[in-house]
Amino acid sequence: MTATSTPTLTKRPRQIQLAPSLMTMDLDQFKEQISFLNERANLYHIDIMDGHFVPNITLSPWFIEQTRKISDLPMSAHLMVTDAPFWVQQLIDIKCEMICMPAEVSNGVAFRLIDQIHDAGLKAGMVLNPETPVDTILPYIDLLDKVTIMTIDPGFAGQRFLSVCLDKIVHLRKLRDEHGYGYQIEMDGSTNLAHWKLISDADPDIYVIGRSGLFGLTDRIEDSWDQMVHEYEQSTGYRFDNGRYISKD
């Protein structure tokens, strides 16, 4: 299947996880938005950028600690950094539940970092930017708890959606089915009305939702969530139900 094909919708119940990207939330309404999302999201996506791997500098381990004061949801850190070992240790120190490293700078220390994360009782993931093939992580793919596929160029919200990257999701699902790997498949980038159908057809396990798909839809998080659900249902033919998408009759 290519990223632009539209196969017949699979009529099987399926459960996915929703991971709001807190980099894109309205920090003026931080407590209100987190309190609302705590009852609906499955986990939180925390972008950590160092200003070198990508130009921006964003969230940090400190932000995770502050969010934990008002949320018990798991935190998934998406590292966009050049010095992965430095940041991995900081996230281990605060017991961040999922630590996802950029494959582009992790090869050479990947086995050590994955073992270090697992030894701390946490989960390890790798992130593949648009130009990075799945083959890059094959030597240690069996050790991963999550693989994140970027469908935009990293570092900024609002980048152009790269539909060709959805083929990696299909590839990863096939590898997992064939070999019994245990990783979850996450997609990150421009998850919104314009792309819900394409993304749903590729069938990732975790959807990272940001400004264009959630936080920027209306001025109120309650209304934005309802609009997101409506847009997904209308685009895909799946019904949203308490954190799950279930096929319609």
Short mmCIF file of C-alpha atoms in Angstrom, two decimals:
data_model
loop_
_atom_site.label_atom_id
_atom_site.label_comp_id
_atom_site.label_asym_id
_atom_site.label_seq_id
_atom_site.Cartn_x
_atom_site.Cartn_y
_atom_site.Cartn_z
CA MET A 1 0.00 0.00 0.00
CA THR A 2 1.27 3.50 -0.79
CA ALA A 3 0.61 6.48 1.38
CA THR A 4 -1.86 7.95 -1.10
CA SER A 5 -3.95 4.81 -1.63
CA THR A 6 -7.36 4.48 0.02
CA PRO A 7 -8.04 0.81 0.83
CA THR A 8 -11.37 -0.43 2.11
CA LEU A 9 -11.78 0.56 5.75
CA THR A 10 -10.98 -2.32 8.07
CA LYS A 11 -14.15 -3.25 9.96
CA ARG A 12 -12.53 -4.50 13.14
CA PRO A 13 -12.61 -2.90 16.56
CA ARG A 14 -9.34 -1.20 17.27
CA GLN A 15 -7.98 0.78 20.13
CA ILE A 16 -5.51 3.60 19.70
CA GLN A 17 -3.85 5.97 22.14
CA LEU A 18 -4.06 9.74 22.00
CA ALA A 19 -0.99 11.76 23.03
CA PRO A 20 -1.57 15.54 23.15
CA SER A 21 1.61 17.44 22.35
CA LEU A 22 1.99 19.84 25.25
CA MET A 23 4.38 22.07 23.31
CA THR A 24 1.36 23.30 21.35
CA MET A 25 -1.03 23.88 24.25
CA ASP A 26 -2.07 27.29 25.55
CA LEU A 27 0.18 27.82 28.56
CA ASP A 28 -2.14 30.57 29.80
CA GLN A 29 -4.65 27.76 30.37
CA PHE A 30 -2.18 25.12 31.45
CA LYS A 31 -4.00 23.83 34.54
CA GLU A 32 -7.44 23.97 32.95
CA GLN A 33 -6.36 22.16 29.79
CA ILE A 34 -4.40 19.46 31.62
CA SER A 35 -7.28 18.85 34.04
CA PHE A 36 -9.63 18.34 31.10
CA LEU A 37 -7.24 16.14 29.12
CA ASN A 38 -6.43 13.95 32.12
CA GLU A 39 -9.85 12.33 31.68
CA ARG A 40 -9.50 11.76 27.93
CA ALA A 41 -5.90 11.42 26.76
CA ASN A 42 -3.84 8.25 27.17
CA LEU A 43 -0.44 9.89 27.64
CA TYR A 44 1.30 13.23 27.13
CA HIS A 45 3.88 13.96 24.43
CA ILE A 46 6.72 16.20 25.63
CA ASP A 47 9.02 17.71 22.98
CA ILE A 48 12.52 18.44 24.27
CA MET A 49 14.65 20.46 21.81
CA ASP A 50 18.16 21.70 22.45
CA GLY A 51 18.52 24.41 19.80
CA HIS A 52 21.14 22.33 17.92
CA PHE A 53 19.45 19.19 16.57
CA VAL A 54 16.60 21.54 15.62
CA PRO A 55 16.67 25.37 15.84
CA ASN A 56 14.06 25.69 18.59
CA ILE A 57 14.43 25.27 22.36
CA THR A 58 11.24 24.00 23.96
CA LEU A 59 10.20 21.88 26.94
CA SER A 60 12.41 20.19 29.52
CA PRO A 61 12.49 17.56 32.28
CA TRP A 62 11.46 20.37 34.64
CA PHE A 63 8.24 20.81 32.63
CA ILE A 64 7.48 17.11 33.07
CA GLU A 65 7.93 17.45 36.82
CA GLN A 66 5.54 20.42 36.90
CA THR A 67 2.93 18.59 34.84
CA ARG A 68 3.09 15.62 37.19
CA LYS A 69 1.82 17.84 40.00
CA ILE A 70 -1.61 17.83 38.33
CA SER A 71 -1.55 14.65 36.22
CA ASP A 72 -0.97 10.93 36.70
CA LEU A 73 -0.85 10.17 32.96
CA PRO A 74 2.34 8.65 31.53
CA MET A 75 4.82 11.10 30.00
CA SER A 76 6.54 10.36 26.70
CA ALA A 77 9.61 12.51 26.02
CA HIS A 78 10.49 13.11 22.37
CA LEU A 79 14.15 14.10 22.27
CA MET A 80 15.32 16.37 19.46
CA VAL A 81 18.86 16.79 20.77
CA THR A 82 22.43 16.16 19.69
CA ASP A 83 23.66 14.80 23.04
CA ALA A 84 21.23 11.94 23.64
CA PRO A 85 23.10 10.37 26.63
CA PHE A 86 22.98 13.65 28.58
CA TRP A 87 19.22 14.06 28.18
CA VAL A 88 18.45 10.38 28.66
CA GLN A 89 20.10 10.45 32.08
CA GLN A 90 18.13 13.54 33.10
CA LEU A 91 14.88 11.84 32.11
CA ILE A 92 15.86 8.65 33.93
CA ASP A 93 16.50 10.73 37.05
CA ILE A 94 12.89 11.99 37.03
CA LYS A 95 11.57 8.56 35.97
CA CYS A 96 9.95 9.71 32.72
CA GLU A 97 7.88 6.71 31.66
CA MET A 98 8.88 6.71 27.97
CA ILE A 99 12.10 8.14 26.53
CA CYS A 100 12.22 8.40 22.73
CA MET A 101 15.58 9.18 21.15
CA PRO A 102 16.46 10.47 17.67
CA ALA A 103 17.85 7.60 15.65
CA GLU A 104 19.99 9.98 13.62
CA VAL A 105 22.32 10.69 16.57
CA SER A 106 21.75 7.61 18.72
CA ASN A 107 23.36 4.97 16.54
CA GLY A 108 26.71 4.18 18.09
CA VAL A 109 25.29 4.33 21.61
CA ALA A 110 21.80 2.96 20.96
CA PHE A 111 22.23 -0.42 22.66
CA ARG A 112 23.75 1.20 25.74
CA LEU A 113 21.02 3.84 26.01
CA ILE A 114 18.21 1.34 25.52
CA ASP A 115 19.69 -0.92 28.22
CA GLN A 116 20.17 2.07 30.52
CA ILE A 117 16.51 3.06 30.15
CA HIS A 118 15.26 -0.49 30.64
CA ASP A 119 17.50 -1.04 33.65
CA ALA A 120 15.76 1.95 35.25
CA GLY A 121 12.38 0.27 34.71
CA LEU A 122 11.37 2.71 31.95
CA LYS A 123 10.47 2.33 28.27
CA ALA A 124 12.71 3.14 25.31
CA GLY A 125 11.72 4.42 21.90
CA MET A 126 13.34 5.67 18.73
CA VAL A 127 12.16 8.49 16.48
CA LEU A 128 12.61 8.42 12.71
CA ASN A 129 12.65 11.78 10.95
CA PRO A 130 11.20 11.96 7.43
CA GLU A 131 14.41 11.12 5.55
CA THR A 132 15.48 8.34 7.92
CA PRO A 133 14.55 4.79 6.80
CA VAL A 134 13.25 2.03 9.06
CA ASP A 135 16.38 0.02 8.25
CA THR A 136 18.35 2.42 10.47
CA ILE A 137 16.92 0.84 13.63
CA LEU A 138 16.77 -2.81 12.54
CA PRO A 139 19.82 -3.92 14.59
CA TYR A 140 17.95 -3.19 17.84
CA ILE A 141 14.29 -2.94 16.80
CA ASP A 142 13.44 -5.99 18.90
CA LEU A 143 14.48 -4.07 22.04
CA LEU A 144 12.24 -1.03 21.44
CA ASP A 145 8.98 -0.25 23.19
CA LYS A 146 7.96 2.40 20.67
CA VAL A 147 8.89 3.68 17.23
CA THR A 148 7.79 7.21 16.35
CA ILE A 149 7.38 8.19 12.71
CA MET A 150 7.66 11.89 11.99
CA THR A 151 5.30 12.97 9.22
CA ILE A 152 6.63 16.55 9.22
CA ASP A 153 10.11 18.01 9.43
CA PRO A 154 10.96 18.22 13.15
CA GLY A 155 11.39 21.36 15.21
CA PHE A 156 8.35 23.46 14.37
CA ALA A 157 4.59 23.07 14.53
CA GLY A 158 2.69 23.64 11.28
CA GLN A 159 5.14 22.06 8.85
CA ARG A 160 4.00 20.47 5.57
CA PHE A 161 2.52 16.97 5.99
CA LEU A 162 4.69 14.34 4.28
CA SER A 163 2.31 11.53 3.33
CA VAL A 164 5.12 9.32 2.03
CA CYS A 165 6.23 8.81 5.64
CA LEU A 166 3.03 6.85 6.32
CA ASP A 167 4.53 3.95 4.37
CA LYS A 168 6.95 3.49 7.28
CA ILE A 169 4.00 2.85 9.59
CA VAL A 170 2.73 0.12 7.29
CA HIS A 171 6.25 -1.34 7.08
CA LEU A 172 6.65 -1.32 10.87
CA ARG A 173 3.31 -3.03 11.37
CA LYS A 174 4.29 -5.74 8.89
CA LEU A 175 7.64 -6.30 10.64
CA ARG A 176 5.91 -6.51 14.00
CA ASP A 177 3.36 -9.02 12.75
CA GLU A 178 6.00 -11.17 11.08
CA HIS A 179 8.54 -11.21 13.93
CA GLY A 180 6.44 -10.71 17.03
CA TYR A 181 8.17 -7.47 18.03
CA GLY A 182 6.69 -5.62 21.01
CA TYR A 183 6.99 -1.96 19.98
CA GLN A 184 4.07 0.40 19.55
CA ILE A 185 3.91 2.58 16.43
CA GLU A 186 3.39 6.30 16.90
CA MET A 187 2.90 9.03 14.30
CA ASP A 188 3.74 12.66 14.96
CA GLY A 189 3.02 15.61 12.73
CA SER A 190 0.04 17.49 11.28
CA THR A 191 -2.56 15.13 12.74
CA ASN A 192 -5.70 16.99 11.69
CA LEU A 193 -8.81 17.07 9.51
CA ALA A 194 -6.88 17.22 6.25
CA HIS A 195 -5.01 13.98 7.03
CA TRP A 196 -7.18 11.89 9.39
CA LYS A 197 -8.20 9.44 6.65
CA LEU A 198 -4.67 8.83 5.38
CA ILE A 199 -3.34 8.41 8.91
CA SER A 200 -6.17 6.07 9.91
CA ASP A 201 -5.55 3.88 6.87
CA ALA A 202 -1.87 3.54 7.83
CA ASP A 203 -3.13 2.47 11.31
CA PRO A 204 -0.60 3.64 13.91
CA ASP A 205 -1.15 2.76 17.57
CA ILE A 206 -0.52 6.24 18.99
CA TYR A 207 -1.59 9.58 17.51
CA VAL A 208 0.30 12.69 18.62
CA ILE A 209 -2.15 15.58 18.34
CA GLY A 210 -1.04 19.18 18.42
CA ARG A 211 -2.19 22.63 17.50
CA SER A 212 -3.75 22.00 14.09
CA GLY A 213 -5.67 18.94 15.26
CA LEU A 214 -6.67 19.97 18.78
CA PHE A 215 -5.34 22.97 20.70
CA GLY A 216 -5.84 25.53 17.91
CA LEU A 217 -9.34 24.54 16.83
CA THR A 218 -11.27 26.81 19.24
CA ASP A 219 -10.63 28.98 22.27
CA ARG A 220 -11.92 26.31 24.67
CA ILE A 221 -10.29 22.90 25.09
CA GLU A 222 -13.70 21.28 25.64
CA ASP A 223 -14.99 22.55 22.30
CA SER A 224 -11.72 21.74 20.55
CA TRP A 225 -11.85 18.15 21.77
CA ASP A 226 -15.44 17.73 20.56
CA GLN A 227 -14.51 19.18 17.17
CA MET A 228 -11.50 16.87 16.87
CA VAL A 229 -13.67 13.83 17.62
CA HIS A 230 -16.29 14.93 15.09
CA GLU A 231 -13.68 15.51 12.38
CA TYR A 232 -12.10 12.12 12.96
CA GLU A 233 -15.42 10.31 12.83
CA GLN A 234 -16.55 12.09 9.69
CA SER A 235 -13.23 11.50 7.94
CA THR A 236 -12.64 7.85 8.83
CA GLY A 237 -15.97 6.16 9.55
CA TYR A 238 -14.78 5.13 12.99
CA ARG A 239 -16.70 6.06 16.13
CA PHE A 240 -14.85 7.56 19.05
CA ASP A 241 -15.70 6.01 22.40
CA ASN A 242 -13.87 6.78 25.66
CA GLY A 243 -10.35 6.76 24.25
CA ARG A 244 -11.06 4.16 21.56
CA TYR A 245 -12.04 4.26 17.91
CA ILE A 246 -14.51 1.49 17.12
CA SER A 247 -15.70 0.65 13.63
CA LYS A 248 -19.23 1.65 12.70
CA ASP A 249 -21.80 -0.96 11.72
#
